[in-house]
């Protein structure tokens, strides 16, 4: 799970792509794939580079693909992210519990975390391509997170499930 892939579908804001790269890098992840972003050249937008703030290497290695199927090539276990539960599709999990379960498996799966558009989230057909849905526990009256914030929270929870990083006392 160290090589977890972060997949962003139909992103519309270059700043979120850059902030996602930064969130990934500080948690030790580096595989970013964009599915049909609003702007094909989003990875080199000035705002993306500025928001990456030291994680330009993540942007440089990122791939842009036309479909979620292509983004998930080589992945064993894909997790959709969704604020609202669906009546059909994969089961919904709290991230920490699912990550702990996946990390405890003898053969850790090649994992992908899939995030939908800032404007409308994930389409049902994209959710159905995944094995599980992750729902970040938020206040019941307002659970809408910025895309990069959601990436940061899940990257942190996953890193903790993998053992975290040591804090050096000073």
PDB file of C-alpha atoms in Angstrom:
ATOM      1  CA  UNK A   1       0.000   0.000   0.000  1.00  0.00           C
ATOM      2  CA  UNK A   2       3.077   2.215   0.018  1.00  0.00           C
ATOM      3  CA  UNK A   3       2.517   2.750  -3.703  1.00  0.00           C
ATOM      4  CA  UNK A   4      -1.105   3.828  -3.265  1.00  0.00           C
ATOM      5  CA  UNK A   5      -2.488   5.602  -6.296  1.00  0.00           C
ATOM      6  CA  UNK A   6      -4.482   8.798  -5.863  1.00  0.00           C
ATOM      7  CA  UNK A   7      -6.996   9.276  -8.671  1.00  0.00           C
ATOM      8  CA  UNK A   8      -8.768  12.592  -9.305  1.00  0.00           C
ATOM      9  CA  UNK A   9     -11.750  12.510 -11.673  1.00  0.00           C
ATOM     10  CA  UNK A  10     -12.744  15.595 -13.701  1.00  0.00           C
ATOM     11  CA  UNK A  11     -10.881  18.099 -11.554  1.00  0.00           C
ATOM     12  CA  UNK A  12     -11.701  21.677 -12.426  1.00  0.00           C
ATOM     13  CA  UNK A  13      -9.327  23.732 -10.260  1.00  0.00           C
ATOM     14  CA  UNK A  14      -5.578  23.655 -10.856  1.00  0.00           C
ATOM     15  CA  UNK A  15      -4.939  24.718  -7.253  1.00  0.00           C
ATOM     16  CA  UNK A  16      -6.595  21.554  -5.972  1.00  0.00           C
ATOM     17  CA  UNK A  17      -4.337  19.431  -8.152  1.00  0.00           C
ATOM     18  CA  UNK A  18      -1.267  21.154  -6.746  1.00  0.00           C
ATOM     19  CA  UNK A  19      -2.534  20.971  -3.167  1.00  0.00           C
ATOM     20  CA  UNK A  20      -3.269  17.270  -3.700  1.00  0.00           C
ATOM     21  CA  UNK A  21       0.332  16.709  -4.803  1.00  0.00           C
ATOM     22  CA  UNK A  22       1.562  18.467  -1.654  1.00  0.00           C
ATOM     23  CA  UNK A  23      -0.798  16.448   0.587  1.00  0.00           C
ATOM     24  CA  UNK A  24       0.436  13.234  -0.986  1.00  0.00           C
ATOM     25  CA  UNK A  25       4.113  14.116  -0.700  1.00  0.00           C
ATOM     26  CA  UNK A  26       4.027  15.031   2.991  1.00  0.00           C
ATOM     27  CA  UNK A  27       2.499  11.608   3.693  1.00  0.00           C
ATOM     28  CA  UNK A  28       5.040   9.770   1.523  1.00  0.00           C
ATOM     29  CA  UNK A  29       2.883   8.947  -1.504  1.00  0.00           C
ATOM     30  CA  UNK A  30       3.736   9.756  -5.113  1.00  0.00           C
ATOM     31  CA  UNK A  31       1.364   8.123  -7.622  1.00  0.00           C
ATOM     32  CA  UNK A  32      -1.144  10.677  -8.953  1.00  0.00           C
ATOM     33  CA  UNK A  33      -3.464  10.051 -11.907  1.00  0.00           C
ATOM     34  CA  UNK A  34      -5.958  12.557 -13.289  1.00  0.00           C
ATOM     35  CA  UNK A  35      -8.975  11.327 -15.226  1.00  0.00           C
ATOM     36  CA  UNK A  36     -10.226  13.762 -17.874  1.00  0.00           C
ATOM     37  CA  UNK A  37      -9.435  16.988 -16.003  1.00  0.00           C
ATOM     38  CA  UNK A  38     -11.190  20.167 -17.119  1.00  0.00           C
ATOM     39  CA  UNK A  39      -7.872  21.478 -18.449  1.00  0.00           C
ATOM     40  CA  UNK A  40      -5.623  18.963 -20.203  1.00  0.00           C
ATOM     41  CA  UNK A  41      -2.510  20.964 -19.216  1.00  0.00           C
ATOM     42  CA  UNK A  42      -3.514  21.332 -15.546  1.00  0.00           C
ATOM     43  CA  UNK A  43      -0.270  19.746 -14.319  1.00  0.00           C
ATOM     44  CA  UNK A  44       1.764  22.691 -15.586  1.00  0.00           C
ATOM     45  CA  UNK A  45      -0.661  25.480 -14.604  1.00  0.00           C
ATOM     46  CA  UNK A  46       0.994  28.180 -12.515  1.00  0.00           C
ATOM     47  CA  UNK A  47      -1.587  27.724  -9.729  1.00  0.00           C
ATOM     48  CA  UNK A  48      -1.022  23.950  -9.565  1.00  0.00           C
ATOM     49  CA  UNK A  49       2.732  24.429  -9.297  1.00  0.00           C
ATOM     50  CA  UNK A  50       2.357  27.144  -6.655  1.00  0.00           C
ATOM     51  CA  UNK A  51      -0.034  25.067  -4.536  1.00  0.00           C
ATOM     52  CA  UNK A  52       2.208  21.998  -4.839  1.00  0.00           C
ATOM     53  CA  UNK A  53       4.795  24.008  -2.853  1.00  0.00           C
ATOM     54  CA  UNK A  54       7.765  21.668  -3.062  1.00  0.00           C
ATOM     55  CA  UNK A  55       5.866  18.723  -4.537  1.00  0.00           C
ATOM     56  CA  UNK A  56       6.404  19.635  -8.186  1.00  0.00           C
ATOM     57  CA  UNK A  57       8.019  16.208  -8.636  1.00  0.00           C
ATOM     58  CA  UNK A  58       4.618  14.613  -7.954  1.00  0.00           C
ATOM     59  CA  UNK A  59       3.069  16.805 -10.674  1.00  0.00           C
ATOM     60  CA  UNK A  60       5.911  15.968 -13.069  1.00  0.00           C
ATOM     61  CA  UNK A  61       5.313  12.218 -12.641  1.00  0.00           C
ATOM     62  CA  UNK A  62       1.507  12.435 -12.673  1.00  0.00           C
ATOM     63  CA  UNK A  63      -0.435  10.959 -15.567  1.00  0.00           C
ATOM     64  CA  UNK A  64      -3.554  12.192 -17.328  1.00  0.00           C
ATOM     65  CA  UNK A  65      -5.839   9.470 -18.711  1.00  0.00           C
ATOM     66  CA  UNK A  66      -9.259   9.588 -20.394  1.00  0.00           C
ATOM     67  CA  UNK A  67     -11.101   6.982 -18.267  1.00  0.00           C
ATOM     68  CA  UNK A  68     -11.306   5.669 -14.736  1.00  0.00           C
ATOM     69  CA  UNK A  69     -10.756   2.150 -16.067  1.00  0.00           C
ATOM     70  CA  UNK A  70      -7.361   3.236 -17.382  1.00  0.00           C
ATOM     71  CA  UNK A  71      -6.528   5.007 -14.103  1.00  0.00           C
ATOM     72  CA  UNK A  72      -7.291   1.814 -12.163  1.00  0.00           C
ATOM     73  CA  UNK A  73      -5.152  -0.438 -14.360  1.00  0.00           C
ATOM     74  CA  UNK A  74      -2.940  -2.526 -12.071  1.00  0.00           C
ATOM     75  CA  UNK A  75      -4.969  -1.733  -8.937  1.00  0.00           C
ATOM     76  CA  UNK A  76      -6.302  -4.568  -6.742  1.00  0.00           C
ATOM     77  CA  UNK A  77      -8.571  -2.554  -4.450  1.00  0.00           C
ATOM     78  CA  UNK A  78     -10.133   0.809  -5.276  1.00  0.00           C
ATOM     79  CA  UNK A  79     -11.838   3.055  -2.730  1.00  0.00           C
ATOM     80  CA  UNK A  80     -14.319   5.671  -3.884  1.00  0.00           C
ATOM     81  CA  UNK A  81     -14.822   8.736  -1.727  1.00  0.00           C
ATOM     82  CA  UNK A  82     -18.341   9.991  -1.211  1.00  0.00           C
ATOM     83  CA  UNK A  83     -20.043  12.378   1.144  1.00  0.00           C
ATOM     84  CA  UNK A  84     -23.492  10.917   0.554  1.00  0.00           C
ATOM     85  CA  UNK A  85     -24.245   7.205   0.897  1.00  0.00           C
ATOM     86  CA  UNK A  86     -25.729   5.324  -2.041  1.00  0.00           C
ATOM     87  CA  UNK A  87     -28.433   2.671  -1.915  1.00  0.00           C
ATOM     88  CA  UNK A  88     -26.494   0.413  -4.276  1.00  0.00           C
ATOM     89  CA  UNK A  89     -22.845  -0.222  -4.924  1.00  0.00           C
ATOM     90  CA  UNK A  90     -19.904  -1.124  -2.725  1.00  0.00           C
ATOM     91  CA  UNK A  91     -20.154  -0.989   1.078  1.00  0.00           C
ATOM     92  CA  UNK A  92     -19.349   2.269   2.877  1.00  0.00           C
ATOM     93  CA  UNK A  93     -16.538   2.322   5.451  1.00  0.00           C
ATOM     94  CA  UNK A  94     -14.931   4.710   7.886  1.00  0.00           C
ATOM     95  CA  UNK A  95     -11.412   5.255   6.479  1.00  0.00           C
ATOM     96  CA  UNK A  96      -9.300   4.432   9.545  1.00  0.00           C
ATOM     97  CA  UNK A  97     -10.989   1.098  10.132  1.00  0.00           C
ATOM     98  CA  UNK A  98     -10.744   0.013   6.498  1.00  0.00           C
ATOM     99  CA  UNK A  99      -7.114   1.139   6.176  1.00  0.00           C
ATOM    100  CA  UNK A 100      -6.191  -0.767   9.349  1.00  0.00           C
ATOM    101  CA  UNK A 101      -7.841  -3.883   7.928  1.00  0.00           C
ATOM    102  CA  UNK A 102      -6.088  -3.542   4.568  1.00  0.00           C
ATOM    103  CA  UNK A 103      -2.702  -2.872   6.200  1.00  0.00           C
ATOM    104  CA  UNK A 104      -3.065  -5.962   8.410  1.00  0.00           C
ATOM    105  CA  UNK A 105      -3.523  -8.304   5.452  1.00  0.00           C
ATOM    106  CA  UNK A 106      -0.633 -10.619   4.709  1.00  0.00           C
ATOM    107  CA  UNK A 107      -0.571  -9.503   1.085  1.00  0.00           C
ATOM    108  CA  UNK A 108      -1.425  -5.805   1.028  1.00  0.00           C
ATOM    109  CA  UNK A 109      -3.425  -4.879  -2.069  1.00  0.00           C
ATOM    110  CA  UNK A 110      -2.333  -2.367  -4.669  1.00  0.00           C
ATOM    111  CA  UNK A 111      -4.658   0.405  -3.511  1.00  0.00           C
ATOM    112  CA  UNK A 112      -6.260   3.374  -5.245  1.00  0.00           C
ATOM    113  CA  UNK A 113      -8.119   6.218  -3.567  1.00  0.00           C
ATOM    114  CA  UNK A 114     -10.563   7.761  -6.031  1.00  0.00           C
ATOM    115  CA  UNK A 115     -11.889  11.311  -5.687  1.00  0.00           C
ATOM    116  CA  UNK A 116     -14.626  12.940  -7.743  1.00  0.00           C
ATOM    117  CA  UNK A 117     -15.004  16.385  -9.200  1.00  0.00           C
ATOM    118  CA  UNK A 118     -15.075  19.425  -6.949  1.00  0.00           C
ATOM    119  CA  UNK A 119     -18.410  20.388  -8.465  1.00  0.00           C
ATOM    120  CA  UNK A 120     -20.401  17.171  -8.374  1.00  0.00           C
ATOM    121  CA  UNK A 121     -18.400  14.411  -6.677  1.00  0.00           C
ATOM    122  CA  UNK A 122     -18.347  10.936  -8.169  1.00  0.00           C
ATOM    123  CA  UNK A 123     -20.823   9.578 -10.692  1.00  0.00           C
ATOM    124  CA  UNK A 124     -22.558   6.354  -9.670  1.00  0.00           C
ATOM    125  CA  UNK A 125     -20.906   4.393 -12.471  1.00  0.00           C
ATOM    126  CA  UNK A 126     -17.480   5.453 -11.171  1.00  0.00           C
ATOM    127  CA  UNK A 127     -18.375   4.477  -7.610  1.00  0.00           C
ATOM    128  CA  UNK A 128     -19.542   1.065  -8.865  1.00  0.00           C
ATOM    129  CA  UNK A 129     -16.067   0.432 -10.345  1.00  0.00           C
ATOM    130  CA  UNK A 130     -14.657   0.540  -6.810  1.00  0.00           C
ATOM    131  CA  UNK A 131     -14.544  -2.134  -4.112  1.00  0.00           C
ATOM    132  CA  UNK A 132     -15.428   0.143  -1.195  1.00  0.00           C
ATOM    133  CA  UNK A 133     -16.675   3.643  -0.454  1.00  0.00           C
ATOM    134  CA  UNK A 134     -14.888   5.796   2.117  1.00  0.00           C
ATOM    135  CA  UNK A 135     -16.876   8.350   4.050  1.00  0.00           C
ATOM    136  CA  UNK A 136     -14.893  10.795   6.173  1.00  0.00           C
ATOM    137  CA  UNK A 137     -16.763  11.316   9.447  1.00  0.00           C
ATOM    138  CA  UNK A 138     -17.828  14.957   9.503  1.00  0.00           C
ATOM    139  CA  UNK A 139     -20.442  17.060  11.273  1.00  0.00           C
ATOM    140  CA  UNK A 140     -23.865  15.804  10.161  1.00  0.00           C
ATOM    141  CA  UNK A 141     -25.065  19.286   9.190  1.00  0.00           C
ATOM    142  CA  UNK A 142     -22.140  20.096   6.893  1.00  0.00           C
ATOM    143  CA  UNK A 143     -19.797  17.464   5.512  1.00  0.00           C
ATOM    144  CA  UNK A 144     -18.491  19.099   2.358  1.00  0.00           C
ATOM    145  CA  UNK A 145     -14.697  19.067   2.217  1.00  0.00           C
ATOM    146  CA  UNK A 146     -12.433  20.722  -0.313  1.00  0.00           C
ATOM    147  CA  UNK A 147     -10.878  18.105  -2.595  1.00  0.00           C
ATOM    148  CA  UNK A 148      -7.327  18.638  -1.341  1.00  0.00           C
ATOM    149  CA  UNK A 149      -8.523  18.567   2.285  1.00  0.00           C
ATOM    150  CA  UNK A 150     -10.168  15.196   1.693  1.00  0.00           C
ATOM    151  CA  UNK A 151      -6.966  13.899   0.080  1.00  0.00           C
ATOM    152  CA  UNK A 152      -4.931  15.120   3.065  1.00  0.00           C
ATOM    153  CA  UNK A 153      -7.205  13.460   5.615  1.00  0.00           C
ATOM    154  CA  UNK A 154      -7.220  10.111   3.814  1.00  0.00           C
ATOM    155  CA  UNK A 155      -3.478  10.225   3.110  1.00  0.00           C
ATOM    156  CA  UNK A 156      -2.868  10.851   6.816  1.00  0.00           C
ATOM    157  CA  UNK A 157      -5.172   8.037   7.943  1.00  0.00           C
ATOM    158  CA  UNK A 158      -3.563   5.642   5.475  1.00  0.00           C
ATOM    159  CA  UNK A 159      -0.049   6.633   6.547  1.00  0.00           C
ATOM    160  CA  UNK A 160      -1.016   6.039  10.183  1.00  0.00           C
ATOM    161  CA  UNK A 161      -2.361   2.578   9.294  1.00  0.00           C
ATOM    162  CA  UNK A 162       0.996   1.849   7.652  1.00  0.00           C
ATOM    163  CA  UNK A 163       2.881   2.817  10.816  1.00  0.00           C
ATOM    164  CA  UNK A 164       3.154   6.578  10.448  1.00  0.00           C
ATOM    165  CA  UNK A 165       6.295   8.629  10.612  1.00  0.00           C
ATOM    166  CA  UNK A 166       8.298   9.247  13.764  1.00  0.00           C
ATOM    167  CA  UNK A 167       8.135  12.654  15.405  1.00  0.00           C
ATOM    168  CA  UNK A 168      11.624  13.777  16.306  1.00  0.00           C
ATOM    169  CA  UNK A 169      11.809  15.458  19.719  1.00  0.00           C
ATOM    170  CA  UNK A 170      13.827  18.671  19.852  1.00  0.00           C
TER     171      UNK A 170
END
